[in-house]
Amino acid sequence: MFTLAEVASLNDIQPTYRILKPWWDVFMDYLAVVMLMVAIFAGTMQLTKDQVVCLPVLPSPVNSKAHAPPGNVDVTTDIPKTEAATDQDGRATNDISFGTSAVTPDIPLRATYPRTDPTVPNQEAKKEKKDPTGRKTNLDFQQYVFINQMCYHLALPWYSKYFPYLALIHTIILMVSSNFWFKYPKTCSKVEHFVSILGKCFESPWTTKALSETACEDSEENKQRITGAQTLPKHVSTSSDEGSPSASTPMIQKSGFKFSAEKPVIEVPSMTILDKKDGEQAKALFEKVRKFRAHVEDSDLIYKLYVVQTVIKTAKFIFILCYTANFVNAISFEHVCKPKVEHLTGYEVFECTHNMAYMLKKLLISYISIICVYGFICLYTLFWLFRIPLKEYSFEKVREESSFSDIPDVKNDFAFLLHMVDQYDQLYSKRFGVFLSEVSENKLREISLNHEWTFEKLRQHVSRNAQDKQELHLFMLSGVPDAVFDLTDLDVLKLELIPEAKIPAKISQMTNLQELHLCHCPAKVEQTAFSFLRDHLRCLHVKFTDVAEIPAWVYLLKNLRELYLIGNLNSENNKMIGLESLRELRHLKILHVKSNLTKVPSNITDVAPHLTKLVIHNDGTKLLVLNSLKKMMNVAELELQNCELERIPHAIFSLSNLQELDLKSNSIRTIEEIISFQHLKRLTCLKLWHNKIVTIPPSITHVKNLESLYFSNNKLESLPVAVFSLQKLRCLDVSYNNISMIPIEIGLLQNLQHLHITGNKVDVLPKQLFKCVKLRTLNLGQNCITSLPEKIGQLSQLTQLELKGNCLDRLPAQLGQCRLLKKSGLVVEDHLFDTLPLEVKEALNQDINVPFANGI
């Protein structure tokens, strides 16, 4: 048998879940406990005291002869046969030991005495010994017990027997129905998660601190809400300490968000410093709330389950009320029983009394009354469920009372849970709304960020770049620390992966700042900050994934000199690239675009009059349309890299001011159009490296002003004589080709300073090579050279010599005549270096620590 505590546990829930129990659920829980106690009390009484007492109904006088024994006419006279009959103990069988009397419908129940018979000698003695009373039934004790049990099951209505058990079963079903949504696995996990987050949000000190901060910032807006704040509910505390001198107290009162009555928080009217532990907990709460909202808003299972269990309770109430009301009158004290056991007792009809009838009837009426109250509450619950849309929840009131106007409305199960919490205490949902606001989250990040990144810490991260400028690189922060703008001597600022970057007016203090990098960082700027950047910023790097990430203010920096755009520009919305706004960049000189363009945007010509350098680095996407280049008459440097070009674009030949052309990493196979470069009088540098060029046409000799020629990483097998007619050539790079011989005409290049033949098949160095006495760099590595001529000593200006990867067995001692050559500029195997005379090695080892740009 289960105990009352075990049954009551079905109605018990975790204490933390009580915030999701509105008043009607709590009231119904108490009613269920009362019904449970009634059922258990009735059941206990029935098990211990419930019984039926029955007496036989004696025949009427008319029919007495049919039942009377032979020799007796009057049932009231003595029957000698019966009188003489005795049991084994010598007692008369007509003596009913428990004193019951027979009942007839016509003869009133009275005491009768048997008539005396003079023939019996001991009659007087027996009469004096015992004087029996009542009517004789000829039934013994066992027969009465048998009759009582038979009539309990036959004559008693079933409801009188099973009412306590039915009431217990109904109560248990109602208890289970009331709390099933707390037990069902698919809803229990969500409810448990919600209650856990809600409790942490309510106790978090961030709520009050964040509201204090926003109240200080939005004091003007809050002053306009004075009238609305006077209508706040009385249960919302609007101040933490009476008579507080804090300047922010009036604003907090108007916002209606002073919630921490149990745990008062000391507030500061200015910037509140949140300790690290509280800040981390608050940030974790924002993330939990965000994930929980995304998870719960997808379904309405909790709402539907609550509606279903309410409908079940209502239907249960109607069912219990309907059938129970019919059986109230069936519970009676007197019952007539006809068990059909006349052959065992001699009687056909018995009249019985049920000793628990009055108690059960009163308990049943009490039970019906409780059920009625319970049912009316269920009907009210259904009315509440369908009166308003519980799958939508609006924080409009919170938005009006606070500065967090971005708190979103929620739906489905999330909305339903908040409606349930409001029935407990609206304070919870108001505090919870703070953790749905992006403004609140950004404010928290800002406070935590400034607390962590102090001026001293930022100063430690400042370094000097290759241009000897002071540079600060901030990576994956929640924002830009305020202390950054106190580094007034900073030249370069790099912001990478900072999605909530904001540039305040304080940037105007950074008078040395000229270069800004925004890597996946759509920074927002204040008006004063924009004015400063517009006038002072000279170089801007923007790296993005989508063109929409480029801040709009970038295209309005009228004094910008260099703009680097790295990201996807050639999307389906190609017309919305935004480069049309470049027309405002009136002083732009350098435009660097690294993207996947299929054409040069026509709007790029808006900056053509003043653009001097254009760089387009594609990711392998073929650049098809280049006609826009014809309008860029002032471009001096043009780079089209990795654009899958197969020939030199004809539009390039119209760029009369072009000085340097770089077509690196394309698919160019032939350069017959190179003769057209003769019209580009200012062209001095031609870079056709990393292509598939097989031969250099003789027409290259017409490009007489070339000073640098790059053909590395192609498929050249020889160098035409025409190349060596370029008298102004100072740099020739033919590395990593299939060249097997250096023509003797190379001696004609008297101005040659840098020669790169690394990675070819050259085996002999012509003596004419050493007539190029101005050579400073000579890279001959990874060839098949077997000996280095002694005339190498004629190259007195040589500073770098690469010989590693050849077939040399020794180095000439004449290397010592190259006075500018040091060991750091000599790239050779160690064993070859050891073949040099000692004095040569000593000369090369002098000033060994002097750095060279292309050293070992």
mmCIF file of N, CA, C and O in Angstrom, residues 807-850:
data_model
loop_
_atom_site.group_PDB
_atom_site.id
_atom_site.type_symbol
_atom_site.label_atom_id
_atom_site.label_comp_id
_atom_site.label_asym_id
_atom_site.label_seq_id
_atom_site.Cartn_x
_atom_site.Cartn_y
_atom_site.Cartn_z
ATOM 1 N N CYS A 807 77.453 22.305 -60.720
ATOM 2 C CA CYS A 807 78.405 21.189 -60.719
ATOM 3 C C CYS A 807 79.832 21.683 -60.484
ATOM 4 O O CYS A 807 80.808 21.127 -61.019
ATOM 5 N N LEU A 808 79.991 22.725 -59.726
ATOM 6 C CA LEU A 808 81.306 23.305 -59.462
ATOM 7 C C LEU A 808 82.085 22.431 -58.488
ATOM 8 O O LEU A 808 81.511 21.810 -57.584
ATOM 9 N N ASP A 809 83.434 22.423 -58.727
ATOM 10 C CA ASP A 809 84.282 21.710 -57.775
ATOM 11 C C ASP A 809 85.187 22.655 -56.995
ATOM 12 O O ASP A 809 85.818 22.270 -56.014
ATOM 13 N N ARG A 810 85.237 23.900 -57.448
ATOM 14 C CA ARG A 810 86.039 24.893 -56.734
ATOM 15 C C ARG A 810 85.577 26.278 -57.125
ATOM 16 O O ARG A 810 84.835 26.457 -58.091
ATOM 17 N N LEU A 811 85.999 27.273 -56.357
ATOM 18 C CA LEU A 811 85.718 28.671 -56.643
ATOM 19 C C LEU A 811 87.038 29.370 -56.936
ATOM 20 O O LEU A 811 88.051 29.109 -56.275
ATOM 21 N N PRO A 812 87.016 30.275 -57.948
ATOM 22 C CA PRO A 812 88.268 30.970 -58.284
ATOM 23 C C PRO A 812 88.651 31.961 -57.183
ATOM 24 O O PRO A 812 87.789 32.577 -56.547
ATOM 25 N N ALA A 813 89.959 32.112 -57.020
ATOM 26 C CA ALA A 813 90.447 33.046 -55.994
ATOM 27 C C ALA A 813 90.148 34.487 -56.371
ATOM 28 O O ALA A 813 90.181 35.378 -55.504
ATOM 29 N N GLN A 814 89.814 34.720 -57.669
ATOM 30 C CA GLN A 814 89.535 36.079 -58.113
ATOM 31 C C GLN A 814 88.262 36.659 -57.460
ATOM 32 O O GLN A 814 87.975 37.842 -57.622
ATOM 33 N N LEU A 815 87.509 35.822 -56.758
ATOM 34 C CA LEU A 815 86.351 36.344 -56.050
ATOM 35 C C LEU A 815 86.761 37.405 -55.034
ATOM 36 O O LEU A 815 85.977 38.286 -54.682
ATOM 37 N N GLY A 816 87.988 37.341 -54.629
ATOM 38 C CA GLY A 816 88.480 38.324 -53.679
ATOM 39 C C GLY A 816 88.565 39.716 -54.270
ATOM 40 O O GLY A 816 88.649 40.712 -53.525
ATOM 41 N N GLN A 817 88.566 39.826 -55.610
ATOM 42 C CA GLN A 817 88.617 41.141 -56.240
ATOM 43 C C GLN A 817 87.245 41.844 -56.220
ATOM 44 O O GLN A 817 87.167 43.023 -56.513
ATOM 45 N N CYS A 818 86.197 41.068 -55.927
ATOM 46 C CA CYS A 818 84.853 41.664 -55.804
ATOM 47 C C CYS A 818 84.759 42.260 -54.409
ATOM 48 O O CYS A 818 84.301 41.600 -53.459
ATOM 49 N N ARG A 819 85.198 43.503 -54.289
ATOM 50 C CA ARG A 819 85.348 44.128 -52.980
ATOM 51 C C ARG A 819 84.029 44.286 -52.232
ATOM 52 O O ARG A 819 84.031 44.291 -51.004
ATOM 53 N N LEU A 820 82.934 44.382 -52.957
ATOM 54 C CA LEU A 820 81.638 44.587 -52.292
ATOM 55 C C LEU A 820 80.936 43.279 -51.934
ATOM 56 O O LEU A 820 79.907 43.290 -51.270
ATOM 57 N N LEU A 821 81.509 42.178 -52.395
ATOM 58 C CA LEU A 821 80.891 40.875 -52.125
ATOM 59 C C LEU A 821 81.326 40.359 -50.759
ATOM 60 O O LEU A 821 82.515 40.303 -50.461
ATOM 61 N N LYS A 822 80.362 40.004 -49.949
ATOM 62 C CA LYS A 822 80.618 39.440 -48.622
ATOM 63 C C LYS A 822 80.024 38.047 -48.560
ATOM 64 O O LYS A 822 79.277 37.617 -49.424
ATOM 65 N N LYS A 823 80.361 37.360 -47.508
ATOM 66 C CA LYS A 823 79.887 35.986 -47.377
ATOM 67 C C LYS A 823 78.360 35.910 -47.310
ATOM 68 O O LYS A 823 77.755 34.952 -47.797
ATOM 69 N N SER A 824 77.748 36.913 -46.722
ATOM 70 C CA SER A 824 76.280 36.916 -46.629
ATOM 71 C C SER A 824 75.636 37.021 -47.989
ATOM 72 O O SER A 824 74.481 36.627 -48.173
ATOM 73 N N GLY A 825 76.336 37.559 -48.994
ATOM 74 C CA GLY A 825 75.794 37.684 -50.338
ATOM 75 C C GLY A 825 76.258 36.574 -51.256
ATOM 76 O O GLY A 825 75.907 36.580 -52.435
ATOM 77 N N LEU A 826 77.048 35.634 -50.750
ATOM 78 C CA LEU A 826 77.564 34.527 -51.556
ATOM 79 C C LEU A 826 76.781 33.262 -51.204
ATOM 80 O O LEU A 826 76.922 32.703 -50.120
ATOM 81 N N VAL A 827 75.927 32.816 -52.132
ATOM 82 C CA VAL A 827 75.093 31.632 -51.913
ATOM 83 C C VAL A 827 75.775 30.462 -52.600
ATOM 84 O O VAL A 827 75.712 30.315 -53.829
ATOM 85 N N VAL A 828 76.424 29.637 -51.798
ATOM 86 C CA VAL A 828 77.215 28.545 -52.335
ATOM 87 C C VAL A 828 77.332 27.459 -51.264
ATOM 88 O O VAL A 828 77.130 27.710 -50.071
ATOM 89 N N GLU A 829 77.656 26.235 -51.685
ATOM 90 C CA GLU A 829 77.831 25.154 -50.725
ATOM 91 C C GLU A 829 79.034 25.429 -49.829
ATOM 92 O O GLU A 829 79.997 26.094 -50.237
ATOM 93 N N ASP A 830 79.006 24.915 -48.643
ATOM 94 C CA ASP A 830 80.078 25.164 -47.678
ATOM 95 C C ASP A 830 81.413 24.592 -48.138
ATOM 96 O O ASP A 830 82.476 25.210 -47.944
ATOM 97 N N HIS A 831 81.372 23.419 -48.791
ATOM 98 C CA HIS A 831 82.649 22.817 -49.191
ATOM 99 C C HIS A 831 83.324 23.612 -50.312
ATOM 100 O O HIS A 831 84.549 23.633 -50.436
ATOM 101 N N LEU A 832 82.495 24.284 -51.138
ATOM 102 C CA LEU A 832 83.085 25.130 -52.164
ATOM 103 C C LEU A 832 83.687 26.393 -51.546
ATOM 104 O O LEU A 832 84.729 26.878 -51.995
ATOM 105 N N PHE A 833 83.007 26.906 -50.532
ATOM 106 C CA PHE A 833 83.562 28.088 -49.865
ATOM 107 C C PHE A 833 84.911 27.768 -49.227
ATOM 108 O O PHE A 833 85.814 28.616 -49.199
ATOM 109 N N ASP A 834 85.066 26.567 -48.786
ATOM 110 C CA ASP A 834 86.338 26.179 -48.147
ATOM 111 C C ASP A 834 87.483 26.044 -49.143
ATOM 112 O O ASP A 834 88.662 25.991 -48.744
ATOM 113 N N THR A 835 87.179 25.959 -50.460
ATOM 114 C CA THR A 835 88.250 25.848 -51.460
ATOM 115 C C THR A 835 88.929 27.181 -51.732
ATOM 116 O O THR A 835 89.969 27.221 -52.407
ATOM 117 N N LEU A 836 88.328 28.270 -51.222
ATOM 118 C CA LEU A 836 88.928 29.590 -51.447
ATOM 119 C C LEU A 836 90.172 29.752 -50.576
ATOM 120 O O LEU A 836 90.269 29.197 -49.476
ATOM 121 N N PRO A 837 91.130 30.554 -51.076
ATOM 122 C CA PRO A 837 92.317 30.844 -50.252
ATOM 123 C C PRO A 837 91.915 31.524 -48.953
ATOM 124 O O PRO A 837 90.860 32.159 -48.845
ATOM 125 N N LEU A 838 92.745 31.410 -47.973
ATOM 126 C CA LEU A 838 92.435 31.924 -46.639
ATOM 127 C C LEU A 838 92.217 33.420 -46.662
ATOM 128 O O LEU A 838 91.282 33.920 -46.032
ATOM 129 N N GLU A 839 93.086 34.147 -47.411
ATOM 130 C CA GLU A 839 92.931 35.599 -47.409
ATOM 131 C C GLU A 839 91.627 36.029 -48.077
ATOM 132 O O GLU A 839 91.008 37.038 -47.703
ATOM 133 N N VAL A 840 91.171 35.225 -49.079
ATOM 134 C CA VAL A 840 89.896 35.539 -49.725
ATOM 135 C C VAL A 840 88.739 35.312 -48.756
ATOM 136 O O VAL A 840 87.807 36.124 -48.664
ATOM 137 N N LYS A 841 88.832 34.213 -48.036
ATOM 138 C CA LYS A 841 87.764 33.920 -47.064
ATOM 139 C C LYS A 841 87.711 34.975 -45.972
ATOM 140 O O LYS A 841 86.629 35.375 -45.531
ATOM 141 N N GLU A 842 88.902 35.430 -45.564
ATOM 142 C CA GLU A 842 88.922 36.470 -44.544
ATOM 143 C C GLU A 842 88.304 37.768 -45.062
ATOM 144 O O GLU A 842 87.594 38.469 -44.336
ATOM 145 N N ALA A 843 88.568 38.059 -46.328
ATOM 146 C CA ALA A 843 88.005 39.276 -46.909
ATOM 147 C C ALA A 843 86.486 39.175 -47.028
ATOM 148 O O ALA A 843 85.754 40.149 -46.793
ATOM 149 N N LEU A 844 86.014 37.982 -47.390
ATOM 150 C CA LEU A 844 84.568 37.792 -47.504
ATOM 151 C C LEU A 844 83.883 37.790 -46.137
ATOM 152 O O LEU A 844 82.697 38.162 -46.031
ATOM 153 N N ASN A 845 84.600 37.371 -45.096
ATOM 154 C CA ASN A 845 84.020 37.307 -43.760
ATOM 155 C C ASN A 845 83.948 38.659 -43.072
ATOM 156 O O ASN A 845 83.322 38.789 -42.014
ATOM 157 N N GLN A 846 84.587 39.645 -43.632
ATOM 158 C CA GLN A 846 84.537 40.970 -43.034
ATOM 159 C C GLN A 846 83.113 41.539 -43.170
ATOM 160 O O GLN A 846 82.460 41.377 -44.198
ATOM 161 N N ASP A 847 82.714 42.200 -42.077
ATOM 162 C CA ASP A 847 81.372 42.806 -42.030
ATOM 163 C C ASP A 847 80.295 41.769 -42.358
ATOM 164 O O ASP A 847 79.365 42.006 -43.135
ATOM 165 N N ILE A 848 80.434 40.572 -41.741
ATOM 166 C CA ILE A 848 79.536 39.478 -42.058
ATOM 167 C C ILE A 848 78.105 39.749 -41.596
ATOM 168 O O ILE A 848 77.138 39.190 -42.067
ATOM 169 N N ASN A 849 78.007 40.653 -40.628
ATOM 170 C CA ASN A 849 76.680 40.946 -40.062
ATOM 171 C C ASN A 849 75.906 42.000 -40.839
ATOM 172 O O ASN A 849 74.801 42.357 -40.480
ATOM 173 N N VAL A 850 76.531 42.536 -41.915
ATOM 174 C CA VAL A 850 75.837 43.533 -42.713
ATOM 175 C C VAL A 850 74.710 42.855 -43.483
ATOM 176 O O VAL A 850 74.946 41.896 -44.226
#
